[in-house]
Tab-separated table of C-alpha atoms and ligand atoms in Angstrom:
chain	number	residue	atom	x	y	z
A	1	MET	CA	9.100	70.881	22.844
A	2	GLU	CA	9.442	74.541	23.271
A	3	ASP	CA	9.929	74.995	26.759
A	4	PHE	CA	12.142	71.932	27.140
A	5	GLU	CA	15.293	72.717	29.073
A	6	PRO	CA	18.004	69.802	28.456
A	7	LYS	CA	20.070	68.735	31.393
A	8	LEU	CA	23.543	68.718	29.844
A	9	ALA	CA	26.819	67.556	31.874
A	10	ALA	CA	30.232	68.191	30.643
A	11	PHE	CA	33.233	66.305	31.348
A	12	VAL	CA	36.318	68.279	30.811
A	13	CYS	CA	40.008	68.139	31.555
A	14	ASN	CA	41.649	70.408	34.147
A	15	TRP	CA	44.117	71.993	32.125
A	16	CYS	CA	42.730	73.240	28.957
A	17	THR	CA	38.890	72.973	28.676
A	18	TYR	CA	38.283	73.811	32.271
A	19	ALA	CA	40.556	76.740	31.958
A	20	GLY	CA	38.839	77.686	28.676
A	21	ALA	CA	35.444	77.611	30.330
A	22	ASP	CA	36.788	80.020	32.757
A	23	LEU	CA	38.203	82.278	30.265
A	24	THR	CA	34.590	82.172	28.558
A	25	GLY	CA	33.193	83.430	31.969
A	26	THR	CA	36.012	86.078	32.762
A	27	SER	CA	35.448	87.477	29.116
A	28	ARG	CA	31.726	88.014	30.014
A	29	MET	CA	30.621	85.852	27.060
A	30	LYS	CA	26.900	84.399	27.449
A	31	TYR	CA	26.209	80.718	27.109
A	32	PRO	CA	23.352	78.538	28.236
A	33	SER	CA	23.204	77.639	31.811
A	34	ASN	CA	22.089	74.010	31.108
A	35	VAL	CA	25.519	72.806	31.426
A	36	ARG	CA	27.156	71.280	34.681
A	37	ILE	CA	30.790	71.171	34.552
A	38	LEU	CA	32.824	68.253	35.996
A	39	ARG	CA	36.453	68.783	36.172
A	40	PHE	CA	38.543	65.876	35.429
A	41	PRO	CA	42.838	65.702	35.782
A	42	CYS	CA	42.813	64.745	32.004
A	43	THR	CA	40.640	63.246	29.316
A	44	GLY	CA	42.626	60.058	29.693
A	45	ARG	CA	40.774	59.632	33.164
A	46	ILE	CA	37.440	59.899	31.595
A	47	ASP	CA	36.495	56.182	31.911
A	48	PHE	CA	33.599	55.287	29.446
A	49	MET	CA	31.830	53.979	32.712
A	50	LEU	CA	31.580	57.282	33.902
A	51	VAL	CA	29.945	58.584	30.810
A	52	MET	CA	27.329	55.698	31.452
A	53	LYS	CA	27.015	56.795	34.964
A	54	ALA	CA	26.172	60.316	33.623
A	55	PHE	CA	23.173	59.086	31.592
A	56	ASP	CA	22.292	57.063	34.661
A	57	SER	CA	21.753	60.055	36.670
A	58	GLY	CA	19.414	61.429	33.959
A	59	VAL	CA	21.395	64.025	31.829
A	60	ASP	CA	19.984	64.225	28.318
A	61	GLY	CA	23.429	64.716	26.728
A	62	LEU	CA	27.233	65.263	27.425
A	63	ILE	CA	30.008	67.145	26.483
A	64	VAL	CA	33.466	65.169	26.427
A	65	SER	CA	36.189	67.650	26.302
A	66	GLY	CA	40.017	68.309	26.617
A	67	CYS	CA	43.336	69.653	25.274
A	68	HIS	CA	43.947	69.457	21.679
A	69	PRO	CA	46.133	66.474	20.351
A	70	ASN	CA	49.633	67.363	21.410
A	71	ASP	CA	48.664	69.581	24.023
A	72	CYS	CA	47.894	67.291	26.664
A	73	HIS	CA	49.501	68.035	30.098
A	74	TYR	CA	50.322	64.594	30.757
A	75	THR	CA	51.579	64.080	27.032
A	76	SER	CA	49.246	61.445	25.622
A	77	GLY	CA	46.176	61.194	27.831
A	78	ASN	CA	43.999	62.655	24.966
A	79	PHE	CA	45.442	60.169	22.308
A	80	HIS	CA	44.701	57.164	24.433
A	81	ALA	CA	41.171	58.690	25.197
A	82	GLN	CA	40.732	59.199	21.481
A	83	ARG	CA	41.154	55.693	20.707
A	84	ARG	CA	38.882	54.673	23.749
A	85	TRP	CA	36.079	56.797	22.223
A	86	VAL	CA	36.214	55.516	18.689
A	87	VAL	CA	35.545	52.117	20.189
A	88	PHE	CA	32.909	53.179	22.852
A	89	LYS	CA	30.954	55.059	20.300
A	90	GLU	CA	31.060	51.936	18.131
A	91	VAL	CA	29.714	49.633	20.900
A	92	LEU	CA	26.842	52.252	21.676
A	93	ASP	CA	26.097	52.688	17.910
A	94	ILE	CA	25.676	48.995	17.536
A	95	MET	CA	23.481	48.750	20.540
A	96	GLY	CA	21.462	51.569	19.467
A	97	PHE	CA	22.132	54.117	22.059
A	98	ASP	CA	21.613	57.726	20.847
A	99	THR	CA	25.339	58.825	20.291
A	100	ARG	CA	24.156	62.076	18.911
A	101	ARG	CA	23.698	63.125	22.571
A	102	ILE	CA	27.443	62.723	23.424
A	103	PHE	CA	29.536	65.851	21.964
A	104	PHE	CA	33.327	64.980	21.673
A	105	THR	CA	35.573	68.097	21.106
A	106	TRP	CA	38.882	69.781	22.024
A	107	VAL	CA	38.790	73.132	23.743
A	108	SER	CA	42.196	74.784	24.773
A	109	ALA	CA	42.517	77.126	27.325
A	110	ALA	CA	42.661	80.101	24.909
A	111	GLU	CA	39.348	79.153	23.121
A	112	GLY	CA	36.898	80.692	25.370
A	113	ALA	CA	34.830	81.589	22.345
A	114	LYS	CA	34.797	78.044	21.220
A	115	TRP	CA	33.546	76.758	24.478
A	116	ALA	CA	30.592	79.157	24.507
A	117	LYS	CA	29.870	78.077	20.880
A	118	VAL	CA	30.037	74.087	21.966
A	119	VAL	CA	27.753	74.690	24.810
A	120	THR	CA	25.114	76.715	22.845
A	121	ASP	CA	25.169	74.201	19.863
A	122	ALA	CA	24.905	71.211	22.155
A	123	VAL	CA	21.874	72.677	23.922
A	124	GLU	CA	20.464	73.677	20.616
A	125	GLU	CA	20.909	70.248	19.246
A	126	LEU	CA	19.368	68.650	22.375
A	127	LYS	CA	16.335	70.748	22.421
A	128	LYS	CA	15.831	69.317	19.154
A	129	LEU	CA	16.329	65.753	19.910
A	130	GLY	CA	14.071	66.264	23.167
A	131	PRO	CA	14.632	64.292	26.531
A	132	TYR	CA	16.350	61.097	26.244
A	133	SER	CA	13.103	59.100	27.121
A	134	GLU	CA	14.302	55.758	25.563
A	135	PHE	CA	17.137	55.644	28.142
A	136	LYS	CA	15.094	56.700	31.125
A	137	LYS	CA	12.680	54.148	30.575
A	138	ILE	CA	14.963	51.293	31.254
A	139	LEU	CA	16.238	53.330	34.231
A	140	LEU	CA	12.751	53.249	35.814
A	141	LYS	CA	12.103	49.771	34.665
A	142	LYS	CA	12.518	47.337	37.637
A	143	LEU	CA	12.556	43.643	37.689
A	144	GLN	CA	9.237	42.236	37.885
A	145	PHE	CA	8.559	39.271	40.017
A	146	PRO	CA	7.657	36.532	39.124
A	147	LEU	CA	9.907	36.645	36.225
A	148	ASP	CA	8.179	35.759	32.938
A	149	ASN	CA	8.778	32.496	31.639
A	150	LYS	CA	10.278	33.883	28.388
A	151	THR	CA	13.001	31.842	26.378
A	152	ALA	CA	15.320	32.729	23.896
A	153	ASP	CA	13.674	31.744	20.276
A	154	ARG	CA	16.809	32.464	18.554
A	155	GLU	CA	19.396	29.863	17.724
A	156	ILE	CA	22.738	30.833	17.902
A	157	LYS	CA	25.142	29.921	15.335
A	158	THR	CA	28.792	29.986	16.619
A	159	GLU	CA	31.517	29.841	14.141
A	160	PRO	CA	34.399	27.433	14.502
A	161	VAL	CA	34.642	26.981	11.028
A	162	ILE	CA	38.189	26.998	9.955
A	163	SER	CA	39.935	26.189	6.817
B	1	MET	CA	41.245	11.906	21.836
B	2	ASN	CA	42.788	9.932	19.102
B	3	GLN	CA	45.140	7.221	19.581
B	4	LYS	CA	48.311	9.380	18.618
B	5	ILE	CA	47.327	12.063	21.138
B	6	ASN	CA	46.649	9.697	23.691
B	7	GLN	CA	50.139	8.070	23.361
B	8	HIS	CA	51.729	11.578	23.329
B	9	ILE	CA	49.873	12.539	26.674
B	10	ALA	CA	51.029	9.304	28.218
B	11	TYR	CA	54.662	9.999	27.185
B	12	LEU	CA	54.565	13.746	28.243
B	13	MET	CA	53.091	12.574	31.719
B	14	LYS	CA	56.044	9.846	32.008
B	15	GLU	CA	59.039	11.493	30.558
B	16	LYS	CA	58.311	15.419	30.596
B	17	GLY	CA	56.955	15.435	34.013
B	18	VAL	CA	53.740	17.005	32.789
B	19	ASN	CA	51.278	16.528	35.771
B	20	LEU	CA	47.952	17.851	34.112
B	21	ILE	CA	46.350	17.634	30.849
B	22	ILE	CA	43.182	19.480	30.117
B	23	SER	CA	41.680	17.529	27.493
B	24	GLN	CA	37.921	17.423	26.068
B	25	ALA	CA	35.220	14.573	26.254
B	26	LYS	CA	31.572	14.404	25.494
B	27	ASP	CA	28.963	14.166	28.323
B	28	SER	CA	25.849	11.922	27.901
B	29	ASN	CA	24.066	14.824	26.236
B	30	GLY	CA	26.673	15.441	23.642
B	31	PHE	CA	27.919	18.693	25.119
B	32	VAL	CA	31.634	19.139	24.957
B	33	ILE	CA	33.217	19.371	28.626
B	34	PRO	CA	36.570	19.604	29.930
B	35	HIS	CA	38.208	16.427	30.857
B	36	PHE	CA	41.230	16.701	33.467
B	37	ILE	CA	43.835	14.079	33.130
B	38	LEU	CA	45.970	13.762	36.188
B	39	SER	CA	47.374	10.489	35.381
B	40	GLU	CA	47.799	7.820	32.630
B	41	ASN	CA	44.598	5.821	33.898
B	42	ASP	CA	42.546	9.211	33.182
B	43	ILE	CA	43.256	8.932	29.608
B	44	ILE	CA	40.140	7.892	27.350
B	45	SER	CA	39.396	7.999	23.830
B	46	SER	CA	36.687	10.239	22.428
B	47	VAL	CA	35.728	11.424	19.085
B	48	ILE	CA	35.245	15.294	18.662
B	49	ALA	CA	35.409	17.137	15.524
B	50	ILE	CA	37.703	19.872	15.514
B	51	ASN	CA	35.088	22.415	14.740
B	52	GLU	CA	33.256	21.260	17.839
B	53	MET	CA	36.078	21.669	20.230
B	54	ARG	CA	35.966	24.188	22.834
B	55	ASN	CA	38.415	26.720	24.243
B	56	PHE	CA	39.148	25.726	27.899
B	57	PHE	CA	41.937	28.363	28.465
B	58	ALA	CA	39.905	30.074	30.853
B	59	TYR	CA	41.158	27.256	33.417
B	60	LEU	CA	44.727	28.214	32.980
B	61	ASN	CA	44.143	31.566	34.390
B	62	LYS	CA	42.926	29.945	37.811
B	63	GLN	CA	45.636	29.872	40.472
B	64	GLU	CA	44.626	26.033	41.308
B	65	ILE	CA	45.435	25.208	37.895
B	66	LYS	CA	48.462	27.481	37.450
B	67	SER	CA	50.157	25.548	40.442
B	68	PHE	CA	50.448	22.398	38.351
B	69	LYS	CA	53.289	24.335	36.326
B	70	SER	CA	53.645	22.022	33.543
B	71	ILE	CA	50.396	21.392	31.747
B	72	GLY	CA	49.175	20.082	28.466
B	73	ILE	CA	46.050	21.339	26.872
B	74	VAL	CA	43.995	20.050	23.899
B	75	CYS	CA	42.491	22.801	21.792
B	76	ASN	CA	42.101	23.965	18.263
B	77	TYR	CA	42.810	26.962	16.262
B	78	PHE	CA	41.187	29.375	18.675
B	79	GLY	CA	43.060	27.771	21.634
B	80	VAL	CA	46.349	28.743	19.680
B	81	LYS	CA	45.012	32.039	19.148
B	82	THR	CA	44.359	32.505	23.139
B	83	PHE	CA	47.502	31.320	23.914
B	84	PHE	CA	49.215	33.736	21.698
B	85	GLN	CA	47.422	36.586	23.392
B	86	LEU	CA	47.477	35.349	26.866
B	87	LYS	CA	51.167	35.265	26.301
B	88	PHE	CA	51.264	38.757	24.911
B	89	GLU	CA	49.627	39.844	28.110
B	90	ASN	CA	52.004	38.300	30.229
B	91	GLN	CA	49.494	35.875	31.786
B	92	LEU	CA	51.289	32.514	31.078
B	93	LYS	CA	54.655	33.102	33.060
B	94	ASP	CA	56.139	30.307	34.808
B	95	LEU	CA	53.762	28.027	33.034
B	96	GLU	CA	55.162	25.175	30.931
B	97	LEU	CA	52.527	24.436	28.321
B	98	PHE	CA	52.157	21.938	25.670
B	99	LEU	CA	49.337	22.485	23.238
B	100	LEU	CA	47.791	19.489	21.426
B	101	ILE	CA	45.909	20.173	18.200
B	102	PRO	CA	44.187	16.954	16.862
B	103	THR	CA	44.346	16.508	13.172
B	104	ASP	CA	42.568	13.928	11.177
B	105	ASP	CA	44.668	10.895	12.569
B	106	ASP	CA	47.431	12.806	13.973
B	107	PHE	CA	48.204	15.868	15.992
B	108	ILE	CA	50.245	19.084	16.041
B	109	GLU	CA	52.143	19.987	19.134
B	110	ILE	CA	52.754	23.714	20.102
B	111	THR	CA	55.059	24.843	22.904
B	112	SER	CA	56.421	28.368	21.866
B	113	GLU	CA	55.022	31.475	20.540
B	114	LYS	CA	56.865	31.312	17.413
B	115	GLN	CA	55.205	27.812	16.378
B	116	ALA	CA	51.980	29.269	17.388
B	117	GLU	CA	52.411	32.291	14.936
B	118	ASP	CA	53.362	29.813	12.138
B	119	TYR	CA	50.349	27.746	12.738
B	120	LEU	CA	48.056	30.544	12.982
B	121	SER	CA	49.456	32.260	9.642
B	122	GLY	CA	48.672	29.060	7.850
B	123	LEU	CA	44.908	29.279	8.734
B	124	LYS	CA	42.038	31.364	8.059
B	125	GLN	CA	38.806	31.567	10.256
B	126	SER	CA	35.516	31.832	8.715
B	127	THR	CA	33.175	34.829	9.777
B	128	ILE	CA	30.407	34.465	7.276
B	129	LEU	CA	27.755	33.829	9.876
B	130	VAL	CA	28.593	36.655	12.254
B	131	ASP	CA	29.335	39.164	9.510
B	132	GLU	CA	25.699	38.335	8.295
B	133	GLU	CA	24.158	38.999	11.831
B	134	LEU	CA	26.440	42.209	12.264
B	135	GLU	CA	25.264	43.426	8.872
B	136	ASN	CA	21.492	43.096	9.682
B	137	VAL	CA	22.081	44.952	12.948
B	138	LYS	CA	23.763	47.497	11.165
B	139	LYS	CA	21.303	47.890	8.594
B	140	MET	CA	18.468	48.831	11.165
B	141	SER	CA	17.701	52.194	12.364
B	142	MET	CA	18.777	53.543	15.451
B	143	GLU	CA	15.397	52.953	17.234
B	144	GLU	CA	15.264	49.432	15.706
B	145	ARG	CA	18.782	48.633	16.970
B	146	TRP	CA	17.815	50.001	20.593
B	147	ASN	CA	14.726	47.842	20.524
B	148	TYR	CA	16.289	44.772	18.882
B	149	TRP	CA	18.891	44.824	21.706
B	150	MET	CA	16.489	45.542	24.576
B	151	LYS	CA	14.321	42.627	23.478
B	152	THR	CA	17.359	40.380	23.211
B	153	LEU	CA	19.103	41.479	26.507
B	154	GLU	CA	15.717	41.152	28.363
B	155	LEU	CA	16.628	37.358	28.849
B	156	CYS	CA	20.051	38.060	30.162
B	157	THR	CA	19.994	36.945	33.771
B	158	LYS	CA	23.469	38.431	34.600
B	159	CYS	CA	24.850	34.933	35.592
B	160	TYR	CA	28.294	36.032	34.253
B	161	ALA	CA	28.837	32.611	32.581
B	162	CYS	CA	30.145	34.655	29.583
B	163	ARG	CA	32.776	36.126	31.983
B	164	ALA	CA	33.857	32.867	33.836
B	165	ALA	CA	34.328	31.050	30.385
B	166	CYS	CA	36.137	33.776	28.651
B	167	PRO	CA	39.843	33.110	28.559
B	168	MET	CA	40.610	37.018	28.387
B	169	CYS	CA	38.505	37.850	31.492
B	170	TYR	CA	41.292	36.862	33.972
B	171	CYS	CA	40.973	39.707	36.482
B	172	SER	CA	40.847	38.660	39.814
B	173	SER	CA	38.456	41.270	40.795
B	174	CYS	CA	36.017	42.445	38.463
B	175	THR	CA	34.462	45.901	38.037
B	176	THR	CA	30.987	44.063	38.308
B	177	GLU	CA	31.752	43.187	41.996
B	178	CYS	CA	33.045	46.691	42.693
B	179	ASN	CA	30.155	48.285	45.128
B	180	ILE	CA	31.937	51.700	45.986
B	181	PRO	CA	30.846	53.082	43.553
B	182	GLN	CA	28.398	50.617	42.280
B	183	TRP	CA	29.263	50.400	38.669
B	184	ILE	CA	26.806	47.948	37.165
B	185	PRO	CA	23.751	47.792	38.961
B	186	VAL	CA	23.316	44.618	40.592
B	187	PRO	CA	19.640	43.489	39.609
B	188	ALA	CA	19.209	41.896	36.207
B	189	SER	CA	17.037	44.624	35.082
B	190	LEU	CA	17.532	45.998	31.496
B	191	HIS	CA	19.469	48.886	32.868
B	192	GLY	CA	22.198	46.722	34.737
B	193	ILE	CA	22.206	44.258	31.695
B	194	PHE	CA	22.723	47.145	29.300
B	195	GLU	CA	25.846	48.570	31.291
B	196	TRP	CA	27.151	45.121	31.907
B	197	HIS	CA	27.308	44.260	28.038
B	198	VAL	CA	28.915	47.721	27.250
B	199	MET	CA	31.455	47.122	29.888
B	200	ARG	CA	31.973	43.589	28.710
B	201	ALA	CA	32.446	44.720	25.241
B	202	MET	CA	34.789	47.302	26.049
B	203	HIS	CA	37.039	45.548	28.545
B	204	LEU	CA	37.547	42.779	25.676
B	205	ALA	CA	38.034	45.335	22.804
B	206	GLY	CA	41.154	44.523	20.699
B	207	ARG	CA	41.851	41.198	22.967
B	208	CYS	CA	38.937	39.130	22.137
B	209	THR	CA	39.975	36.009	20.229
B	210	GLU	CA	36.602	35.378	18.779
B	211	CYS	CA	36.381	31.888	20.153
B	212	ASP	CA	32.582	32.344	20.815
B	213	GLU	CA	33.165	30.641	24.191
B	214	CYS	CA	30.814	33.469	25.802
B	215	VAL	CA	27.876	32.531	23.181
B	216	LYS	CA	28.280	28.798	23.761
B	217	VAL	CA	27.848	28.828	27.477
B	218	CYS	CA	25.093	31.721	27.523
B	219	PRO	CA	21.960	30.056	28.632
B	220	ALA	CA	19.862	33.021	27.186
B	221	ASN	CA	21.460	32.794	23.698
B	222	ILE	CA	22.677	36.507	23.762
B	223	PRO	CA	24.418	36.939	20.558
B	224	LEU	CA	27.591	38.488	22.331
B	225	ASN	CA	29.621	37.581	18.990
B	226	ILE	CA	27.826	40.326	17.249
B	227	LEU	CA	29.300	42.952	19.580
B	228	ASN	CA	32.815	41.172	19.536
B	229	LYS	CA	32.879	41.097	15.878
B	230	GLY	CA	31.626	44.775	15.467
B	231	LEU	CA	34.577	45.888	17.611
B	232	HIS	CA	37.015	43.972	15.869
B	233	ASN	CA	35.822	45.231	12.588
B	234	LYS	CA	35.957	48.706	14.011
B	235	ILE	CA	39.548	48.460	15.421
B	236	SER	CA	41.194	46.927	12.422
B	237	GLU	CA	39.381	49.828	10.141
B	238	ALA	CA	40.279	52.634	12.487
B	239	PHE	CA	43.521	51.759	13.703
B	240	SER	CA	44.918	49.856	10.928
B	241	SER	CA	48.113	51.756	10.360
B	242	ASP	CA	50.423	49.205	11.486
B	243	ASP	CA	50.120	45.806	13.154
B	244	SER	CA	51.439	46.696	16.676
B	245	SER	CA	48.667	49.330	16.996
B	246	ILE	CA	45.943	46.751	16.270
B	247	LYS	CA	47.495	44.291	18.736
B	248	TYR	CA	47.816	46.967	21.516
B	249	ALA	CA	44.408	48.546	20.215
B	250	LEU	CA	43.651	50.521	23.364
B	251	ASN	CA	46.688	51.150	25.221
B	252	PHE	CA	48.696	52.278	22.295
B	253	PHE	CA	48.224	55.180	19.801
B	254	GLN	CA	49.721	56.879	16.477
B	255	PRO	CA	50.586	60.578	17.137
B	256	ASP	CA	48.882	61.460	13.748
B	257	GLU	CA	45.572	59.829	14.415
B	258	LYS	CA	42.550	61.763	13.255
B	259	VAL	CA	39.175	61.112	14.635
B	260	ASP	CA	36.413	62.793	12.588
B	261	PHE	CA	33.845	62.955	14.978
B	262	ILE	CA	35.983	64.983	17.627
B	263	LYS	CA	35.381	68.460	16.638
C	1	SF4	S1	25.026	37.159	28.264
C	1	SF4	FE1	24.562	35.272	28.842
C	1	SF4	S2	26.083	34.314	29.906
C	1	SF4	FE2	26.455	36.518	29.929
C	1	SF4	S3	25.502	37.069	31.871
C	1	SF4	FE3	23.940	37.253	30.331
C	1	SF4	S4	22.931	35.210	30.454
C	1	SF4	FE4	24.787	34.906	31.443
C	2	SF4	S1	34.821	35.133	21.935
C	2	SF4	FE1	33.969	35.604	23.821
C	2	SF4	S2	35.015	33.939	25.353
C	2	SF4	FE2	36.169	34.279	23.319
C	2	SF4	S3	37.750	35.670	23.988
C	2	SF4	FE3	35.941	36.569	22.908
C	2	SF4	S4	34.670	37.423	24.696
C	2	SF4	FE4	36.057	35.929	25.396
C	3	FES	S1	45.472	67.164	30.357
C	3	FES	FE1	43.876	67.954	29.075
C	3	FES	S2	43.719	66.154	27.820
C	3	FES	FE2	45.406	65.597	29.296
């Protein structure tokens, strides 16, 4: 996978990471150009469905970043986001989605160097993992008509047992 | 329902001004279905084991049912749990509710949150079966898990019966119907199905009462309870610093919370 260039998106909050990434640029630090940065008002605004949509549009990995805890411009957006991601990561983990491709991090407006490192590390990791073909397969899989007459062979046991 | 409950239903309708009772009955195939009692003539006696009973609280979220104002509902443990959660989310405002829980040859009546709390604290629900299934899924490698779900979800027809039956899915307009932007792809192809299930699980995280109504109505036998239980476990494990933080789960936080995967 030598010449594979991963497509990487970054969801960042306006007040910290976006400014941090700006600082990386103005201090002329180099980092891979694979990343497409999308600016959000706050990490609290990063709905989990937007993360899904990023993968729908074909990214191989995603950075999600905002202000450090206690530094959120809106006081508590990142605390809420943090909880959401714990739960979201669990859903994806249970379903076998490759959560190694989502990089959660906090980058403040002063951490230009950290931003460069986050992106470099993410790109390196994604080069190792390769393109996310498993997910792209289901994106391309269209409904087949006529539908196969498959039926569930599983018997579901529900559990109203109470004592 | 049993003699005692039926007598009480008649009493509620005559004396207490209750004008609708959502009871349960069996159809000719043995499925448990809702039985709406609008007058004393509708009262029938039926035998349903407490573990077979279903959770029909989803009806209470409907405007046409809400307009009855004073309603009785026959339910079991999960009904009481749902009552508690819906009250907590302010969904049962202006409703006068009578929960009737059959016991061997008697019944328990619950009308307030306090009573519900007392009732719930005395009982424990078994989770052996779903724990086992969850364990099996968690034991798999990531690829195996993905293949397992893809194979399972392929049968989902996106009929949204799980949503319709769920008492906690009460939003009058759902993200699935939103098409600007199109959050959930419409066709029942794996892509749309996968996103629907991620979204369903997320929107019920911390609120699901584990009544398994969604599993019972699913024509494709999708084991939704594995996802529900997985999230339930995660929430109580990760945010268990105090009780209210579990109750609110996703709209509450503790300032000192640390998450290890956020670097
Ligand atoms: S999981 Fe079952 S009930 Fe829900 S949409 Fe799919 S087929 Fe319908
Ligand atoms: S078990 Fe299913 S139907 Fe019951 S509250 Fe949870 S998601 Fe809704
Ligand atoms: S403003 Fe940056 S996380 Fe809220």
